[in-house]
Amino acid sequence: MTDLASLLVDRPWLYRATPFPHVTSDQVFTADFYSELAEAILELLSRGLSETPATGRFSRGMRGYDAYGIGITEELGHPLNVFLSPPWRDLLSDLFAVGRTPYVFAGAHHHRPGGANGFIHTDFNPVWFPVSPPGRTSIRLPDPAVCDFKTGAGSLAPSEKIETIRGAVVIYYLLNEGWQPGDGGETGLFTGRNPESLTTRRPPLNNSLVAFECTPTSFHAFLANRRPRTSIIMWVHRTFEEAVERYGEDQIERWQL
């Protein structure tokens, strides 16, 4: 992959403290690389939207979330593999002092017009991966065929899988031409689980992002949209031990299965 620094616009990212610490940027990638990313997502969208889980297509399957999603895998290659690269992992981890691990997940989301508000959540969730061998420096992606993403169930032996906790997340917006205030589709940031605690609406402007550490108080949600809304979302994962030491095991938001 091309050196990450050469793909990024040379402009500071902004740190904001409320309603919880988060980072924003309105110009992330160079114009050329943004165009490559947009073309890659357009090609995936051109395969059609599936109402049931379908490999290789945007499809429904996320409980409580009115969106079509697709996982970003190594097979998709350039340019989407930038979100699976160690340099991008390091950038996001280091922004929020999350210990670097090989464990990463990335995907793309698409909302048709009329999408409903998402549920308010923190992303401070446990996630299972096939364990990465000692000394491995490459990225390890989840593999639900052998290790369920939320429970760890599957064919792997206990020594072959690992429970991690989402450490930080970045939401990158693209293909939202012509967006204007009132169109919706923002990422809402809240002080609590009450919808009335909405503090910040992060607009889905092309080539912009919002990123934050996943903590017991990183309350956020998708806000209802009047126009199509597309984004790429990526998480880095911290060790279970680091999450417990920093926030306590009782604060981990277990999945409602």
GROMACS .gro file of C-alpha atoms in nm:
model
  257
    1MET     CA    1   0.000   0.000   0.000
    2THR     CA    2   0.110   0.357  -0.068
    3ASP     CA    3   0.253   0.542   0.232
    4LEU     CA    4  -0.043   0.662   0.441
    5ALA     CA    5   0.099   1.013   0.488
    6SER     CA    6   0.093   1.069   0.112
    7LEU     CA    7  -0.281   0.992   0.103
    8LEU     CA    8  -0.379   1.235   0.379
    9VAL     CA    9  -0.444   1.607   0.343
   10ASP     CA   10  -0.183   1.800   0.540
   11ARG     CA   11  -0.427   1.969   0.775
   12PRO     CA   12  -0.470   1.935   1.153
   13TRP     CA   13  -0.755   1.728   1.288
   14LEU     CA   14  -0.964   1.900   1.555
   15TYR     CA   15  -1.009   1.772   1.910
   16ARG     CA   16  -1.340   1.845   2.079
   17ALA     CA   17  -1.416   1.774   2.445
   18THR     CA   18  -1.797   1.770   2.453
   19PRO     CA   19  -2.016   1.577   2.495
   20PHE     CA   20  -1.720   1.337   2.520
   21PRO     CA   21  -1.371   1.358   2.365
   22HIS     CA   22  -1.377   1.316   1.989
   23VAL     CA   23  -1.176   1.416   1.684
   24THR     CA   24  -1.306   1.558   1.356
   25SER     CA   25  -1.160   1.639   1.016
   26ASP     CA   26  -1.336   1.800   0.721
   27GLN     CA   27  -1.066   1.708   0.466
   28VAL     CA   28  -0.918   1.365   0.530
   29PHE     CA   29  -0.776   1.222   0.207
   30THR     CA   30  -0.637   1.385  -0.105
   31ALA     CA   31  -0.886   1.447  -0.384
   32ASP     CA   32  -0.742   1.167  -0.596
   33PHE     CA   33  -0.760   0.909  -0.320
   34TYR     CA   34  -1.109   1.019  -0.218
   35SER     CA   35  -1.218   0.959  -0.578
   36GLU     CA   36  -1.074   0.607  -0.565
   37LEU     CA   37  -1.258   0.530  -0.241
   38ALA     CA   38  -1.583   0.669  -0.379
   39GLU     CA   39  -1.552   0.461  -0.698
   40ALA     CA   40  -1.486   0.146  -0.495
   41ILE     CA   41  -1.797   0.195  -0.279
   42LEU     CA   42  -2.006   0.286  -0.586
   43GLU     CA   43  -1.904  -0.043  -0.745
   44LEU     CA   44  -2.022  -0.233  -0.437
   45LEU     CA   45  -2.349  -0.039  -0.433
   46SER     CA   46  -2.400  -0.119  -0.802
   47ARG     CA   47  -2.436  -0.488  -0.706
   48GLY     CA   48  -2.769  -0.401  -0.547
   49LEU     CA   49  -2.903  -0.392  -0.192
   50SER     CA   50  -3.013  -0.716  -0.028
   51GLU     CA   51  -3.285  -0.737   0.236
   52THR     CA   52  -3.115  -1.044   0.386
   53PRO     CA   53  -2.746  -1.111   0.461
   54ALA     CA   54  -2.557  -1.164   0.135
   55THR     CA   55  -2.185  -1.203   0.073
   56GLY     CA   56  -2.028  -0.929  -0.139
   57ARG     CA   57  -2.329  -0.696  -0.133
   58PHE     CA   58  -2.469  -0.426   0.092
   59SER     CA   59  -2.733  -0.612   0.293
   60ARG     CA   60  -2.949  -0.590   0.601
   61GLY     CA   61  -2.858  -0.784   0.912
   62MET     CA   62  -2.772  -0.531   1.185
   63ARG     CA   63  -3.021  -0.551   1.469
   64GLY     CA   64  -3.167  -0.215   1.568
   65TYR     CA   65  -2.997  -0.030   1.283
   66ASP     CA   66  -3.182   0.081   0.970
   67ALA     CA   67  -2.894   0.038   0.728
   68TYR     CA   68  -2.739  -0.188   0.469
   69GLY     CA   69  -2.387  -0.298   0.553
   70ILE     CA   70  -2.092  -0.478   0.397
   71GLY     CA   71  -1.768  -0.588   0.557
   72ILE     CA   72  -1.438  -0.463   0.419
   73THR     CA   73  -1.207  -0.758   0.367
   74GLU     CA   74  -0.855  -0.800   0.239
   75GLU     CA   75  -0.996  -0.950  -0.082
   76LEU     CA   76  -1.143  -0.612  -0.178
   77GLY     CA   77  -0.790  -0.479  -0.210
   78HIS     CA   78  -0.695  -0.122  -0.301
   79PRO     CA   79  -0.812   0.138  -0.206
   80LEU     CA   80  -1.042   0.012   0.072
   81ASN     CA   81  -0.760  -0.184   0.232
   82VAL     CA   82  -0.625   0.145   0.369
   83PHE     CA   83  -0.871   0.093   0.657
   84LEU     CA   84  -0.717  -0.249   0.724
   85SER     CA   85  -0.358  -0.128   0.722
   86PRO     CA   86  -0.128  -0.118   1.027
   87PRO     CA   87  -0.055   0.256   0.973
   88TRP     CA   88  -0.427   0.343   0.985
   89ARG     CA   89  -0.468   0.115   1.290
   90ASP     CA   90  -0.177   0.292   1.459
   91LEU     CA   91  -0.317   0.637   1.376
   92LEU     CA   92  -0.656   0.562   1.533
   93SER     CA   93  -0.516   0.375   1.833
   94ASP     CA   94  -0.264   0.647   1.914
   95LEU     CA   95  -0.521   0.928   1.889
   96PHE     CA   96  -0.691   0.788   2.199
   97ALA     CA   97  -0.407   0.604   2.377
   98VAL     CA   98  -0.560   0.265   2.298
   99GLY     CA   99  -0.305  -0.014   2.312
  100ARG     CA  100  -0.223  -0.139   1.963
  101THR     CA  101  -0.344  -0.490   1.882
  102PRO     CA  102  -0.376  -0.673   1.547
  103TYR     CA  103  -0.757  -0.687   1.582
  104VAL     CA  104  -0.950  -0.464   1.342
  105PHE     CA  105  -1.293  -0.456   1.184
  106ALA     CA  106  -1.409  -0.228   0.903
  107GLY     CA  107  -1.722  -0.203   0.694
  108ALA     CA  108  -1.939   0.034   0.492
  109HIS     CA  109  -2.296   0.142   0.569
  110HIS     CA  110  -2.563   0.278   0.336
  111HIS     CA  111  -2.896   0.430   0.438
  112ARG     CA  112  -3.178   0.480   0.193
  113PRO     CA  113  -3.379   0.803   0.236
  114GLY     CA  114  -3.618   0.774   0.528
  115GLY     CA  115  -3.390   0.578   0.754
  116ALA     CA  116  -3.501   0.583   1.118
  117ASN     CA  117  -3.299   0.708   1.414
  118GLY     CA  118  -3.057   0.447   1.538
  119PHE     CA  119  -3.048   0.337   1.899
  120ILE     CA  120  -2.813   0.525   2.132
  121HIS     CA  121  -2.514   0.311   2.223
  122THR     CA  122  -2.149   0.337   2.329
  123ASP     CA  123  -1.967   0.074   2.116
  124PHE     CA  124  -1.791  -0.038   2.439
  125ASN     CA  125  -1.864  -0.397   2.335
  126PRO     CA  126  -1.679  -0.730   2.341
  127VAL     CA  127  -1.579  -0.879   2.007
  128TRP     CA  128  -1.418  -1.217   1.933
  129PHE     CA  129  -1.137  -1.287   1.685
  130PRO     CA  130  -0.922  -1.582   1.587
  131VAL     CA  131  -0.614  -1.529   1.799
  132SER     CA  132  -0.317  -1.369   1.630
  133PRO     CA  133   0.010  -1.566   1.668
  134PRO     CA  134   0.279  -1.404   1.886
  135GLY     CA  135   0.495  -1.165   1.689
  136ARG     CA  136   0.244  -1.124   1.405
  137THR     CA  137   0.241  -0.764   1.286
  138SER     CA  138  -0.030  -0.783   1.020
  139ILE     CA  139  -0.397  -0.707   1.082
  140ARG     CA  140  -0.631  -0.982   1.203
  141LEU     CA  141  -0.995  -0.962   1.092
  142PRO     CA  142  -1.290  -1.144   1.249
  143ASP     CA  143  -1.394  -1.475   1.095
  144PRO     CA  144  -1.756  -1.559   1.184
  145ALA     CA  145  -1.729  -1.893   1.002
  146VAL     CA  146  -1.515  -2.029   1.287
  147CYS     CA  147  -1.562  -1.773   1.568
  148ASP     CA  148  -1.888  -1.583   1.622
  149PHE     CA  149  -1.826  -1.207   1.628
  150LYS     CA  150  -2.036  -1.147   1.940
  151THR     CA  151  -2.010  -1.470   2.138
  152GLY     CA  152  -1.694  -1.651   2.030
  153ALA     CA  153  -1.895  -1.965   1.954
  154GLY     CA  154  -1.759  -2.181   1.674
  155SER     CA  155  -1.510  -2.448   1.583
  156LEU     CA  156  -1.201  -2.282   1.731
  157ALA     CA  157  -1.055  -2.416   2.053
  158PRO     CA  158  -1.037  -2.172   2.349
  159SER     CA  159  -0.664  -2.121   2.285
  160GLU     CA  160  -0.734  -2.029   1.922
  161LYS     CA  161  -0.966  -1.733   1.986
  162ILE     CA  162  -0.957  -1.414   2.190
  163GLU     CA  163  -1.215  -1.178   2.339
  164THR     CA  164  -1.131  -0.814   2.280
  165ILE     CA  165  -1.313  -0.487   2.351
  166ARG     CA  166  -1.380  -0.215   2.096
  167GLY     CA  167  -1.119   0.051   2.167
  168ALA     CA  168  -1.181   0.336   1.921
  169VAL     CA  169  -1.396   0.398   1.617
  170VAL     CA  170  -1.378   0.620   1.312
  171ILE     CA  171  -1.674   0.705   1.088
  172TYR     CA  172  -1.570   0.834   0.747
  173TYR     CA  173  -1.830   0.989   0.516
  174LEU     CA  174  -1.840   0.970   0.138
  175LEU     CA  175  -2.086   0.972  -0.155
  176ASN     CA  176  -2.316   1.221   0.018
  177GLU     CA  177  -2.314   1.489  -0.254
  178GLY     CA  178  -2.529   1.794  -0.198
  179TRP     CA  179  -2.589   1.732   0.171
  180GLN     CA  180  -2.743   2.034   0.348
  181PRO     CA  181  -2.853   2.099   0.708
  182GLY     CA  182  -3.196   1.944   0.753
  183ASP     CA  183  -3.115   1.643   0.534
  184GLY     CA  184  -3.034   1.433   0.840
  185GLY     CA  185  -2.803   1.133   0.839
  186GLU     CA  186  -2.570   1.292   1.091
  187THR     CA  187  -2.393   1.104   1.367
  188GLY     CA  188  -2.548   1.229   1.690
  189LEU     CA  189  -2.335   1.255   2.003
  190PHE     CA  190  -2.516   1.244   2.338
  191THR     CA  191  -2.446   1.293   2.708
  192GLY     CA  192  -2.659   0.988   2.795
  193ARG     CA  193  -2.908   0.737   2.660
  194ASN     CA  194  -3.195   0.985   2.659
  195PRO     CA  195  -3.261   1.117   2.305
  196GLU     CA  196  -3.308   1.463   2.457
  197SER     CA  197  -2.942   1.459   2.562
  198LEU     CA  198  -2.831   1.512   2.199
  199THR     CA  199  -2.546   1.763   2.203
  200THR     CA  200  -2.369   1.740   1.867
  201ARG     CA  201  -2.476   1.653   1.513
  202ARG     CA  202  -2.176   1.551   1.305
  203PRO     CA  203  -2.276   1.607   0.939
  204PRO     CA  204  -2.198   1.337   0.679
  205LEU     CA  205  -1.994   1.566   0.455
  206ASN     CA  206  -1.788   1.399   0.187
  207ASN     CA  207  -1.428   1.321   0.281
  208SER     CA  208  -1.483   1.406   0.650
  209LEU     CA  209  -1.470   1.195   0.964
  210VAL     CA  210  -1.548   1.175   1.331
  211ALA     CA  211  -1.349   0.946   1.562
  212PHE     CA  212  -1.359   0.872   1.934
  213GLU     CA  213  -1.255   0.625   2.199
  214CYS     CA  214  -1.517   0.363   2.283
  215THR     CA  215  -1.592   0.412   2.652
  216PRO     CA  216  -1.888   0.363   2.887
  217THR     CA  217  -1.996   0.721   2.805
  218SER     CA  218  -1.935   0.749   2.428
  219PHE     CA  219  -2.309   0.769   2.355
  220HIS     CA  220  -2.386   0.810   1.984
  221ALA     CA  221  -2.642   0.718   1.720
  222PHE     CA  222  -2.735   0.757   1.355
  223LEU     CA  223  -2.991   1.034   1.302
  224ALA     CA  224  -3.284   0.990   1.063
  225ASN     CA  225  -3.212   1.089   0.704
  226ARG     CA  226  -3.399   1.243   0.412
  227ARG     CA  227  -3.122   1.177   0.158
  228PRO     CA  228  -2.909   0.868   0.097
  229ARG     CA  229  -2.622   0.848   0.343
  230THR     CA  230  -2.305   0.643   0.303
  231SER     CA  231  -2.008   0.593   0.535
  232ILE     CA  232  -1.715   0.369   0.614
  233ILE     CA  233  -1.677   0.264   0.977
  234MET     CA  234  -1.372   0.104   1.135
  235TRP     CA  235  -1.283  -0.009   1.487
  236VAL     CA  236  -0.956  -0.091   1.656
  237HIS     CA  237  -0.980  -0.328   1.952
  238ARG     CA  238  -0.804  -0.323   2.287
  239THR     CA  239  -0.728  -0.619   2.508
  240PHE     CA  240  -0.995  -0.725   2.757
  241GLU     CA  241  -0.746  -0.662   3.037
  242GLU     CA  242  -0.680  -0.303   2.926
  243ALA     CA  243  -1.053  -0.227   2.910
  244VAL     CA  244  -1.113  -0.370   3.258
  245GLU     CA  245  -0.818  -0.185   3.407
  246ARG     CA  246  -0.930   0.147   3.261
  247TYR     CA  247  -1.308   0.128   3.309
  248GLY     CA  248  -1.404  -0.184   3.505
  249GLU     CA  249  -1.555  -0.509   3.381
  250ASP     CA  250  -1.904  -0.406   3.493
  251GLN     CA  251  -1.898  -0.120   3.239
  252ILE     CA  252  -1.859  -0.345   2.934
  253GLU     CA  253  -2.175  -0.328   2.724
  254ARG     CA  254  -2.262  -0.691   2.653
  255TRP     CA  255  -2.459  -0.771   2.339
  256GLN     CA  256  -2.832  -0.821   2.370
  257LEU     CA  257  -2.871  -1.152   2.184
   0.00000   0.00000   0.00000
